[in-house]
Coordinates of C-alpha atoms in Angstrom, one line a residue:
Chain A
X1 CA 81.4 178.4 44.0
X2 CA 83.4 177.3 47.0
X3 CA 83.7 173.5 47.4
X4 CA 84.3 171.5 50.5
X5 CA 86.2 168.2 50.3
X6 CA 85.1 165.2 52.3
X7 CA 87.5 162.3 52.8
X8 CA 87.2 159.0 54.6
X9 CA 90.1 156.5 54.8
X10 CA 90.3 152.7 54.9
X11 CA 93.7 151.6 56.1
X12 CA 94.9 148.1 55.7
X13 CA 97.6 147.3 58.1
X14 CA 99.4 144.0 58.1
X15 CA 99.7 142.5 61.6
X16 CA 103.2 141.5 62.6
X17 CA 102.5 137.8 63.4
X18 CA 104.9 135.0 62.7
X19 CA 102.2 132.7 61.2
X20 CA 99.1 133.5 59.1
X21 CA 95.7 134.4 60.4
X22 CA 94.1 130.9 59.8
X23 CA 97.1 128.7 59.1
X24 CA 100.5 127.8 60.4
X25 CA 102.4 129.0 57.3
X26 CA 105.0 131.7 57.7
X27 CA 104.3 135.3 56.9
X28 CA 107.9 136.3 56.3
X29 CA 108.2 138.8 53.5
X30 CA 110.2 138.1 50.3
X31 CA 110.2 134.3 50.2
X32 CA 110.4 132.3 47.0
X33 CA 106.9 132.2 45.3
X34 CA 104.4 129.7 46.9
X35 CA 106.8 128.3 49.4
X36 CA 104.8 129.8 52.2
X37 CA 101.3 128.8 51.0
X38 CA 100.0 125.7 52.7
X39 CA 96.9 123.7 52.1
X40 CA 94.7 126.1 54.1
X41 CA 96.0 129.1 52.2
X42 CA 95.4 127.3 48.9
X43 CA 91.8 126.5 49.8
X44 CA 92.3 122.8 49.2
X45 CA 89.2 120.7 50.0
X46 CA 88.9 119.3 53.5
X47 CA 90.9 121.9 55.3
X48 CA 89.7 124.0 58.3
X49 CA 90.9 127.5 59.2
X50 CA 91.9 128.0 62.9
X51 CA 92.3 131.6 64.2
X52 CA 95.7 132.8 65.4
X53 CA 95.6 134.0 69.0
X54 CA 98.1 136.8 68.4
X55 CA 95.9 138.3 65.7
X56 CA 93.1 138.6 68.2
X57 CA 95.4 140.1 70.9
X58 CA 96.8 142.7 68.4
X59 CA 93.4 143.8 67.2
X60 CA 92.2 144.1 70.9
X61 CA 95.3 146.1 71.7
X62 CA 94.5 148.5 68.8
X63 CA 90.9 148.8 70.0
X64 CA 92.0 149.8 73.5
X65 CA 94.5 152.3 72.1
X66 CA 91.8 154.2 70.1
X67 CA 89.4 154.2 73.0
X68 CA 87.0 151.8 71.2
X69 CA 84.9 149.0 72.6
X70 CA 86.6 145.6 71.8
X71 CA 83.7 143.4 70.8
X72 CA 83.1 140.6 73.4
X73 CA 81.8 138.5 70.5
X74 CA 82.9 139.0 66.9
X75 CA 82.1 136.9 63.8
X76 CA 84.0 136.0 60.6
X77 CA 82.1 136.2 57.3
X78 CA 82.8 135.2 53.7
X79 CA 83.1 137.9 51.2
X80 CA 82.4 136.2 47.9
X81 CA 84.1 137.3 44.6
X82 CA 86.3 135.6 41.9
X83 CA 89.8 136.5 41.3
X84 CA 92.8 134.1 40.7
X85 CA 94.8 135.4 43.7
X86 CA 91.9 134.4 45.9
X87 CA 91.9 130.6 45.6
X88 CA 88.8 129.9 47.8
X89 CA 86.5 132.2 45.8
X90 CA 85.9 134.2 49.0
X91 CA 87.9 136.2 51.4
X92 CA 87.4 135.5 55.1
X93 CA 86.6 138.9 56.6
X94 CA 84.3 140.4 59.3
X95 CA 81.0 142.1 58.3
X96 CA 78.2 142.7 60.8
X97 CA 80.2 142.0 64.0
X98 CA 83.8 143.4 63.7
X99 CA 86.3 143.0 66.5
X100 CA 86.8 146.7 67.1
X101 CA 83.9 149.2 67.3
X102 CA 83.8 153.0 67.3
X103 CA 86.9 154.8 68.4
X104 CA 88.9 158.0 67.6
X105 CA 92.3 159.4 66.8
X106 CA 93.7 162.9 67.4
X107 CA 95.6 164.6 64.5
X108 CA 97.4 167.9 64.3
X109 CA 97.3 170.1 61.3
X110 CA 98.8 173.5 61.2
X111 CA 99.3 173.4 65.0
X112 CA 95.6 172.7 65.6
X113 CA 94.3 169.5 67.0
X114 CA 91.3 167.6 65.5
X115 CA 89.6 164.4 66.4
X116 CA 88.8 161.9 63.6
X117 CA 86.2 159.3 64.4
X118 CA 86.9 155.7 63.6
X119 CA 83.9 153.7 62.5
X120 CA 85.3 150.2 63.1
X121 CA 88.3 147.9 62.6
X122 CA 87.9 144.4 61.4
X123 CA 90.1 141.4 60.8
X124 CA 90.6 139.7 57.4
X125 CA 93.0 137.7 55.4
X126 CA 95.1 139.2 52.6
X127 CA 94.9 137.8 49.0
X128 CA 97.9 136.5 47.0
X129 CA 99.7 138.4 44.3
X130 CA 99.2 138.3 40.5
X131 CA 102.1 138.9 38.2
X132 CA 101.0 140.0 34.8
X133 CA 104.4 140.4 33.0
X134 CA 106.7 137.7 31.6
X135 CA 104.2 135.0 31.0
X136 CA 102.8 135.1 27.5
X137 CA 99.0 135.1 27.6
X138 CA 99.0 134.0 31.3
X139 CA 99.3 135.6 34.7
X140 CA 101.5 134.1 37.4
X141 CA 100.0 133.6 40.9
X142 CA 102.1 133.8 44.1
X143 CA 100.0 132.8 47.1
X144 CA 102.6 133.5 49.8
X145 CA 100.7 136.5 50.9
X146 CA 97.3 134.7 50.9
X147 CA 96.1 134.4 54.5
X148 CA 98.4 137.1 55.9
X149 CA 96.5 138.9 58.7
X150 CA 95.2 142.3 58.0
X151 CA 93.4 144.8 60.3
X152 CA 91.2 147.1 58.2
X153 CA 90.6 150.4 59.9
X154 CA 87.7 152.4 58.6
X155 CA 87.4 156.1 59.4
X156 CA 84.3 158.3 59.3
X157 CA 84.3 160.9 56.5
X158 CA 85.8 163.4 58.9
X159 CA 88.7 164.8 56.9
X160 CA 88.4 168.0 54.9
X161 CA 91.6 168.2 53.0
X162 CA 94.4 166.0 51.6
X163 CA 96.6 167.4 54.3
X164 CA 94.3 166.1 57.1
X165 CA 94.2 162.7 55.4
X166 CA 98.0 162.5 55.4
X167 CA 98.1 163.7 59.0
X168 CA 95.6 160.9 59.9
X169 CA 97.5 158.3 58.0
X170 CA 100.8 159.3 59.6
X171 CA 99.3 159.3 63.0
X172 CA 97.8 155.8 62.5
X173 CA 101.1 154.6 61.1
X174 CA 102.9 155.8 64.2
X175 CA 100.3 154.3 66.5
X176 CA 100.5 150.8 65.0
X177 CA 104.2 150.9 65.3
X178 CA 104.1 152.2 68.9
X179 CA 101.8 149.2 69.7
X180 CA 104.2 146.9 67.8
X181 CA 101.2 145.3 66.0
X182 CA 102.6 146.1 62.5
X183 CA 106.0 146.9 61.0
X184 CA 104.2 149.6 59.0
X185 CA 106.6 148.9 56.0
X186 CA 104.8 150.7 53.2
X187 CA 107.2 149.5 50.4
X188 CA 106.4 146.0 51.3
X189 CA 102.7 146.8 51.5
X190 CA 102.3 146.3 55.2
X191 CA 100.5 149.6 55.5
X192 CA 98.3 150.8 52.6
X193 CA 95.2 152.9 52.2
X194 CA 92.1 153.5 50.1
X195 CA 90.6 156.9 50.2
X196 CA 86.9 157.8 49.7
X197 CA 86.8 161.3 48.2
X198 CA 83.9 163.6 47.4
X199 CA 83.2 167.3 47.1
X200 CA 80.1 169.3 47.9
X201 CA 79.2 173.0 47.8
X202 CA 80.3 174.7 51.0
X203 CA 77.4 174.7 53.5
X204 CA 75.6 171.7 51.9
X205 CA 74.6 169.0 54.4
X206 CA 74.4 166.0 52.0
X207 CA 77.6 164.4 50.8
X208 CA 78.5 164.5 47.1
X209 CA 79.0 161.3 45.1
X210 CA 82.3 159.7 46.1
X211 CA 85.0 157.9 44.3
X212 CA 87.3 155.4 45.9
X213 CA 91.1 155.7 45.3
X214 CA 92.8 152.4 45.6
X215 CA 96.1 151.3 47.1
X216 CA 97.8 154.5 48.1
X217 CA 101.1 153.2 49.6
X218 CA 103.1 156.3 50.4
X219 CA 102.3 159.6 52.2
X220 CA 103.4 161.6 49.2
X221 CA 101.1 159.7 46.8
X222 CA 98.1 159.9 49.0
X223 CA 98.3 163.7 49.1
X224 CA 98.9 164.0 45.4
X225 CA 96.2 161.5 44.5
X226 CA 93.5 163.1 46.6
X227 CA 94.4 166.6 45.4
X228 CA 94.2 165.5 41.8
X229 CA 90.9 163.8 42.5
X230 CA 89.4 166.9 44.2
X231 CA 90.3 169.0 41.2
X232 CA 88.9 166.4 38.8
X233 CA 85.6 166.2 40.6
X234 CA 85.2 170.0 40.8
X235 CA 85.9 170.3 37.1
X236 CA 83.3 167.6 36.3
X237 CA 80.7 169.4 38.5
X238 CA 81.5 172.9 37.3
X239 CA 81.3 171.6 33.7
X240 CA 77.7 170.6 34.5
X241 CA 78.4 166.9 34.7
X242 CA 78.0 164.5 37.6
X243 CA 80.6 162.3 39.4
X244 CA 80.2 158.6 38.9
X245 CA 80.6 156.4 41.9
X246 CA 83.6 154.2 41.0
X247 CA 86.9 152.9 41.9
X248 CA 89.9 154.8 40.6
X249 CA 93.6 153.9 40.5
X250 CA 96.3 156.5 41.1
X251 CA 99.1 156.6 38.5
X252 CA 102.1 158.1 40.2
X253 CA 104.1 158.6 37.0
X254 CA 101.4 160.6 35.3
X255 CA 100.0 162.1 38.5
X256 CA 96.4 161.3 37.6
X257 CA 93.6 158.9 38.7
X258 CA 92.0 156.5 36.3
X259 CA 88.7 154.7 36.4
X260 CA 89.1 151.0 37.3
X261 CA 85.6 149.7 37.3
X262 CA 82.2 151.1 38.2
X263 CA 80.8 149.9 41.4
X264 CA 77.5 148.6 40.0
X265 CA 77.9 145.3 41.7
X266 CA 79.0 146.8 45.0
X267 CA 76.5 144.9 47.1
X268 CA 77.0 141.6 45.4
X269 CA 79.7 140.2 47.8
X270 CA 76.9 138.1 49.4
X271 CA 78.5 138.1 52.8
X272 CA 77.4 135.4 55.2
X273 CA 78.8 134.0 58.4
X274 CA 81.7 131.5 57.7
X275 CA 80.5 128.1 58.8
X276 CA 84.1 127.0 59.2
X277 CA 84.7 129.4 62.0
X278 CA 83.1 129.8 65.4
X279 CA 82.5 133.3 67.0
X280 CA 85.5 134.8 68.7
X281 CA 84.8 135.6 72.3
X282 CA 87.0 138.0 74.2
X283 CA 86.8 137.9 78.0
X284 CA 87.5 140.8 80.3
X285 CA 90.5 139.1 81.9
X286 CA 92.1 138.9 78.5
X287 CA 91.5 142.6 77.9
X288 CA 92.7 143.6 81.3
X289 CA 96.0 141.8 80.7
X290 CA 96.5 143.7 77.4
X291 CA 95.5 146.9 79.1
X292 CA 98.2 146.6 81.8
X293 CA 100.8 145.9 79.2
X294 CA 99.9 148.8 76.8
X295 CA 102.9 151.0 76.1
X296 CA 102.8 154.8 76.6
X297 CA 100.8 156.0 73.5
X298 CA 101.8 158.8 71.2
X299 CA 99.3 161.3 72.7
X300 CA 100.2 160.5 76.3
X301 CA 103.9 160.8 75.4
X302 CA 103.3 164.1 73.7
X303 CA 101.5 165.5 76.7
X304 CA 104.2 164.3 79.0
X305 CA 107.0 165.8 76.8
X306 CA 105.2 169.2 76.9
X307 CA 104.9 169.1 80.7
X308 CA 108.1 167.4 81.7
X309 CA 110.5 169.0 79.2
X310 CA 108.5 172.3 78.7
X311 CA 108.4 171.8 74.9
X312 CA 105.9 173.3 72.4
X313 CA 103.1 171.3 70.9
X314 CA 105.0 171.2 67.6
X315 CA 108.3 170.0 69.2
X316 CA 106.5 167.4 71.3
X317 CA 104.5 166.1 68.3
X318 CA 107.6 165.8 66.1
X319 CA 109.6 164.1 68.7
X320 CA 106.9 161.6 69.5
X321 CA 106.0 160.8 65.9
X322 CA 107.9 157.6 66.3
X323 CA 108.7 155.6 69.4
X324 CA 112.3 155.3 68.4
X325 CA 112.8 159.0 67.9
X326 CA 111.1 159.7 71.3
X327 CA 113.4 157.2 73.0
X328 CA 116.5 158.7 71.3
X329 CA 115.5 162.2 72.5
X330 CA 114.9 161.1 76.1
X331 CA 118.2 159.2 76.2
X332 CA 120.0 162.3 74.9
X333 CA 118.4 164.5 77.6
X334 CA 119.2 162.1 80.4
X335 CA 122.8 161.6 79.3
X336 CA 123.7 165.2 78.3
X337 CA 122.6 166.9 81.5
X338 CA 121.5 169.8 79.2
X339 CA 118.4 171.8 78.5
X340 CA 115.7 169.7 76.9
X341 CA 115.1 172.4 74.3
X342 CA 118.7 172.3 73.2
X343 CA 118.4 168.5 72.9
X344 CA 115.1 168.8 71.0
X345 CA 116.7 171.3 68.5
X346 CA 119.6 169.0 67.8
X347 CA 117.5 165.9 67.4
X348 CA 114.9 167.7 65.1
X349 CA 117.5 169.8 63.4
X350 CA 121.0 168.5 62.6
X351 CA 120.4 164.9 63.4
X352 CA 117.2 164.6 61.3
X353 CA 118.8 166.5 58.5
X354 CA 121.7 164.0 58.4
X355 CA 119.3 161.1 58.6
X356 CA 117.2 162.4 55.7
X357 CA 120.3 163.3 53.6
X358 CA 121.5 159.7 54.0
X359 CA 118.1 158.1 53.8
X360 CA 118.5 156.5 57.2
X361 CA 116.1 155.7 60.0
X362 CA 116.8 156.9 63.5
X363 CA 117.7 153.4 64.5
X364 CA 120.5 153.4 61.9
X365 CA 121.9 156.8 63.0
X366 CA 125.7 157.0 62.8
X367 CA 125.7 159.2 65.9
X368 CA 124.1 157.5 68.9
X369 CA 122.1 159.3 71.6
X370 CA 125.1 158.9 74.0
X371 CA 127.4 160.4 71.5
X372 CA 125.1 163.3 70.8
X373 CA 124.7 163.8 74.5
X374 CA 128.5 164.0 74.8
X375 CA 128.5 166.9 72.3
X376 CA 125.7 168.7 74.0
X377 CA 127.4 168.4 77.4
X378 CA 130.3 170.3 76.0
X379 CA 128.1 173.0 74.6
X380 CA 126.4 173.3 78.0
X381 CA 129.7 173.6 79.9
X382 CA 130.9 176.0 77.3
X383 CA 133.9 173.9 76.1
X384 CA 132.6 174.4 72.5
X385 CA 130.2 176.7 70.8
X386 CA 127.1 175.5 68.9
X387 CA 128.9 176.1 65.6
X388 CA 131.9 174.1 66.5
X389 CA 129.5 171.4 67.8
X390 CA 128.3 170.9 64.3
X391 CA 131.9 170.1 63.2
X392 CA 132.2 167.6 66.1
X393 CA 128.8 166.0 65.1
X394 CA 130.0 165.8 61.5
X395 CA 133.3 164.1 62.6
X396 CA 131.5 161.5 64.7
X397 CA 129.1 160.8 61.9
X398 CA 132.0 160.2 59.6
X399 CA 133.6 157.9 62.1
X400 CA 136.6 160.1 62.9
X401 CA 136.2 159.5 66.6
X402 CA 134.1 157.7 69.1
X403 CA 133.1 160.6 71.3
X404 CA 133.0 164.4 71.4
X405 CA 135.9 164.8 73.8
X406 CA 138.3 162.8 71.6
X407 CA 137.5 164.9 68.6
X408 CA 137.7 168.2 70.5
X409 CA 141.1 167.2 71.8
X410 CA 142.4 165.8 68.5
X411 CA 141.4 168.9 66.5
X412 CA 142.1 171.4 69.1
X413 CA 138.5 172.8 69.0
X414 CA 138.3 173.8 72.7
X415 CA 136.6 177.1 73.0
X416 CA 138.9 180.0 73.9
X417 CA 137.5 181.6 77.1
X418 CA 140.7 183.3 78.2
X419 CA 139.7 186.9 78.0
X420 CA 143.2 188.3 77.4
X421 CA 143.6 186.0 74.4
X422 CA 140.2 187.1 73.0
X423 CA 141.0 190.7 73.8
X424 CA 144.1 190.4 71.7
X425 CA 142.1 189.2 68.7
X426 CA 139.6 191.9 69.2
X427 CA 142.2 194.6 69.2
X428 CA 143.8 193.2 66.1
X429 CA 140.5 193.1 64.2
X430 CA 139.8 196.7 65.2
X431 CA 143.2 197.9 64.1
X432 CA 143.1 196.1 60.8
X433 CA 139.7 197.5 59.8
X434 CA 140.0 201.3 60.2
X435 CA 137.4 202.0 57.5
X436 CA 134.7 199.8 59.1
X437 CA 135.6 201.3 62.4
X438 CA 135.0 204.8 61.1
X439 CA 131.7 203.8 59.5
X440 CA 130.5 202.1 62.7
X441 CA 131.3 205.2 64.7
X442 CA 129.6 207.2 62.1
X443 CA 126.3 205.4 62.9
X444 CA 126.4 202.2 60.8
X445 CA 125.6 200.0 63.7
X446 CA 125.0 197.0 61.5
X447 CA 128.7 196.7 61.2
X448 CA 128.9 195.2 64.7
X449 CA 128.1 191.8 63.2
X450 CA 131.0 192.3 60.9
X451 CA 133.4 192.7 63.8
X452 CA 132.0 189.7 65.6
X453 CA 132.5 187.7 62.4
X454 CA 136.1 188.8 61.9
X455 CA 137.0 187.9 65.5
X456 CA 135.4 184.5 65.3
X457 CA 137.2 183.9 62.0
X458 CA 140.5 184.9 63.5
X459 CA 139.9 182.5 66.3
X460 CA 138.9 179.7 63.9
X461 CA 135.5 179.7 65.4
X462 CA 136.9 178.8 68.8
X463 CA 136.4 182.1 70.7
X464 CA 133.5 182.2 73.1
X465 CA 130.9 184.2 71.1
X466 CA 129.4 185.7 74.3
X467 CA 132.8 187.0 75.4
X468 CA 133.6 188.3 71.9
X469 CA 130.3 190.3 72.0
X470 CA 130.9 191.8 75.3
X471 CA 134.5 192.8 74.6
X472 CA 133.6 194.3 71.3
X473 CA 130.8 196.3 72.9
X474 CA 133.3 197.8 75.4
X475 CA 136.0 198.5 72.8
X476 CA 133.8 200.0 70.2
X477 CA 132.1 202.5 72.5
Chain B
X1 CA 57.3 132.5 42.8
X2 CA 59.7 134.8 44.7
X3 CA 62.4 134.5 42.1
X4 CA 62.3 135.7 38.5
X5 CA 64.3 134.5 35.5
X6 CA 66.5 137.5 35.7
X7 CA 67.3 136.8 39.4
X8 CA 68.5 133.3 38.5
X9 CA 70.6 134.6 35.7
X10 CA 72.2 137.1 38.0
X11 CA 72.9 134.5 40.7
X12 CA 74.4 132.2 38.1
X13 CA 76.6 135.0 36.8
X14 CA 77.8 135.8 40.3
X15 CA 78.6 132.2 40.9
X16 CA 80.2 131.9 37.5
X17 CA 77.9 129.0 36.6
X18 CA 76.7 128.8 33.0
X19 CA 73.0 127.8 32.5
X20 CA 71.4 126.8 29.3
X21 CA 68.2 128.6 28.3
X22 CA 66.0 125.5 28.9
X23 CA 67.5 124.9 32.4
X24 CA 66.7 128.4 33.7
X25 CA 62.9 127.7 34.4
X26 CA 63.8 124.5 36.3
X27 CA 66.3 126.3 38.5
X28 CA 64.0 129.3 39.0
X29 CA 61.4 126.8 40.2
X30 CA 63.7 124.8 42.5
X31 CA 65.4 127.9 44.1
X32 CA 62.0 129.5 44.6
X33 CA 60.8 126.4 46.4
X34 CA 63.7 126.7 48.8
X35 CA 62.9 130.3 49.5
X36 CA 59.3 129.6 50.1
X37 CA 60.2 126.8 52.5
X38 CA 62.5 129.1 54.4
X39 CA 60.0 131.9 54.4
X40 CA 57.9 130.1 56.9
X41 CA 60.5 131.2 59.5
X42 CA 59.2 134.8 59.0
X43 CA 56.1 133.9 61.1
X44 CA 58.3 133.4 64.2
X45 CA 58.7 136.4 66.5
X46 CA 62.5 136.9 66.9
X47 CA 62.4 140.2 68.8
X48 CA 65.3 140.3 71.2
X49 CA 67.0 137.2 70.0
X50 CA 70.6 137.4 69.0
X51 CA 71.1 135.8 65.6
X52 CA 73.3 132.8 65.7
X53 CA 76.6 133.0 63.8
X54 CA 77.0 129.2 63.8
X55 CA 74.7 126.2 64.3
X56 CA 77.0 125.0 67.1
X57 CA 76.8 126.8 70.4
X58 CA 80.5 126.9 70.8
X59 CA 83.3 129.5 70.7
X60 CA 86.5 129.6 68.7
X61 CA 89.6 128.0 70.1
X62 CA 92.7 130.2 69.5
X63 CA 95.8 128.8 67.9
X64 CA 99.3 129.9 69.2
X65 CA 101.2 132.0 66.8
X66 CA 103.7 129.4 65.7
X67 CA 104.9 128.5 62.2
X68 CA 104.0 124.9 61.9
X69 CA 103.8 124.4 58.1
X70 CA 106.8 123.5 56.0
X71 CA 107.3 124.2 52.3
X72 CA 105.3 121.6 50.2
X73 CA 105.2 123.6 47.0
X74 CA 106.3 120.8 44.7
X75 CA 103.8 118.4 46.2
X76 CA 100.9 120.9 45.8
X77 CA 101.9 121.9 42.3
X78 CA 101.7 118.3 40.9
X79 CA 98.0 118.9 40.6
X80 CA 98.2 122.4 39.1
X81 CA 97.4 122.5 35.4
X82 CA 100.3 124.9 34.6
X83 CA 103.2 126.1 36.6
X84 CA 106.2 128.3 35.8
X85 CA 109.0 129.5 38.0
X86 CA 107.1 128.3 41.0
X87 CA 104.0 130.4 40.1
X88 CA 100.6 129.0 39.3
X89 CA 99.7 130.1 35.8
X90 CA 96.1 131.2 35.0
X91 CA 94.6 132.8 31.9
X92 CA 95.7 136.4 31.7
X93 CA 93.8 138.7 34.1
X94 CA 94.4 142.4 34.2
X95 CA 92.2 145.2 35.4

């Protein structure tokens, strides 16, 4: 039987505010335990939560960016459950009236675009952290994270493969960073995801029973966890069993998912409107002001890159995957006075390879956009070849010089364009390789490349490749 | 009575309240009385009326995003039953 996978994602993104959603305690990451947990965060008697304006602004910004209606009136509710890292015995969240209603997000998978519908996005407070090691018979509770603002973004079950789920998550990650509403730091838990996964026979209308995979905090894990879960569910069904609706935890070390608890009490959160908080009203003037200040969004930028720079969908998507990368590319184009495609190839090729190898972000690149532009300018005006340019790039990366011209000068890398000098090299190579010459004349045309290579080698890579080609063609006739 | 013994047991469990066997009928009775009282509201036609989210007809005032709280951990932890390395200690919980 052929099975179809159905995936919906819930993304929790931490909003990049200075203070908490309902209190004036700091949200800075990594502080000494419980030094950023105030009376409101601890749920001490007599305190009152007061909503942070910036949280409302950020959620509204997100709503506008996904083409959703930002609710003119939204309401906070209590979600009741007991856990030690939740001191009040309830989490303040939104239930019936979330701040952001239906919207959508475009993803690209295998060069095809697909629209994923977003059901809603609501505001809520994060819980604290429980530490289970090091305390004999006890758990240690750090409430610094309690009350940190979260935006929970819930998608429709529109994804049909782990690959689509990853594409959606990456796109959402890029969007919240473009909007500057979250730092998106996955190691610190600022951007995490739960996946609802089910399978059904191809063609069946009804959804199969789903399981929920918790706390997937890297792009690599989410793909692996979902793929494992799909296989597991298919095995269960093909073995004549049925899938239990439950929460499962992904174990990255063993690459498997494990049952956490069955969801038998799923509807027992007993949500009700929080009497401590009044409804949040958003006026159109507030929204208008946000709208005028929205940055260019990833999809708009992508479209513009395709038109303005004549780039392919793939190139444009890659270059706009983060705001910083897009800015770097545009700065390079502007400063280099070179073909956009040449700039795109260098940014996506050599530069990205160096960054990945050194585990660096674009903002930490050891070759700045201006420096790269300096290299590309010298390719464009034929001072150096593309191959030599790689040496120059490597030298700047290693700090051997501040700009391309200095390094070209210092190392004598200037391309040889003097045809008499090149001709001399060509003649030498032909004279020194009589056997290859005979074979070539005998019909082994592939040997042309051998001659080009020998001349380039003799010139230490500095001969203009185009001139070498032309001269060889004349001489080998 | 709208509530059964099992309902009360479940509500007590969700609220982590322990009830003795002999108390359960009393609570079942009291809670049912509350529900019966509130049930009278069902006779009112509420078509087209937006449910209130709060008894006061007011809207939330928004607070500027400023860090206004300082560290008072030592003060708060004087009333905690058990503390170690700045953490509040609770009976071991693990899922």
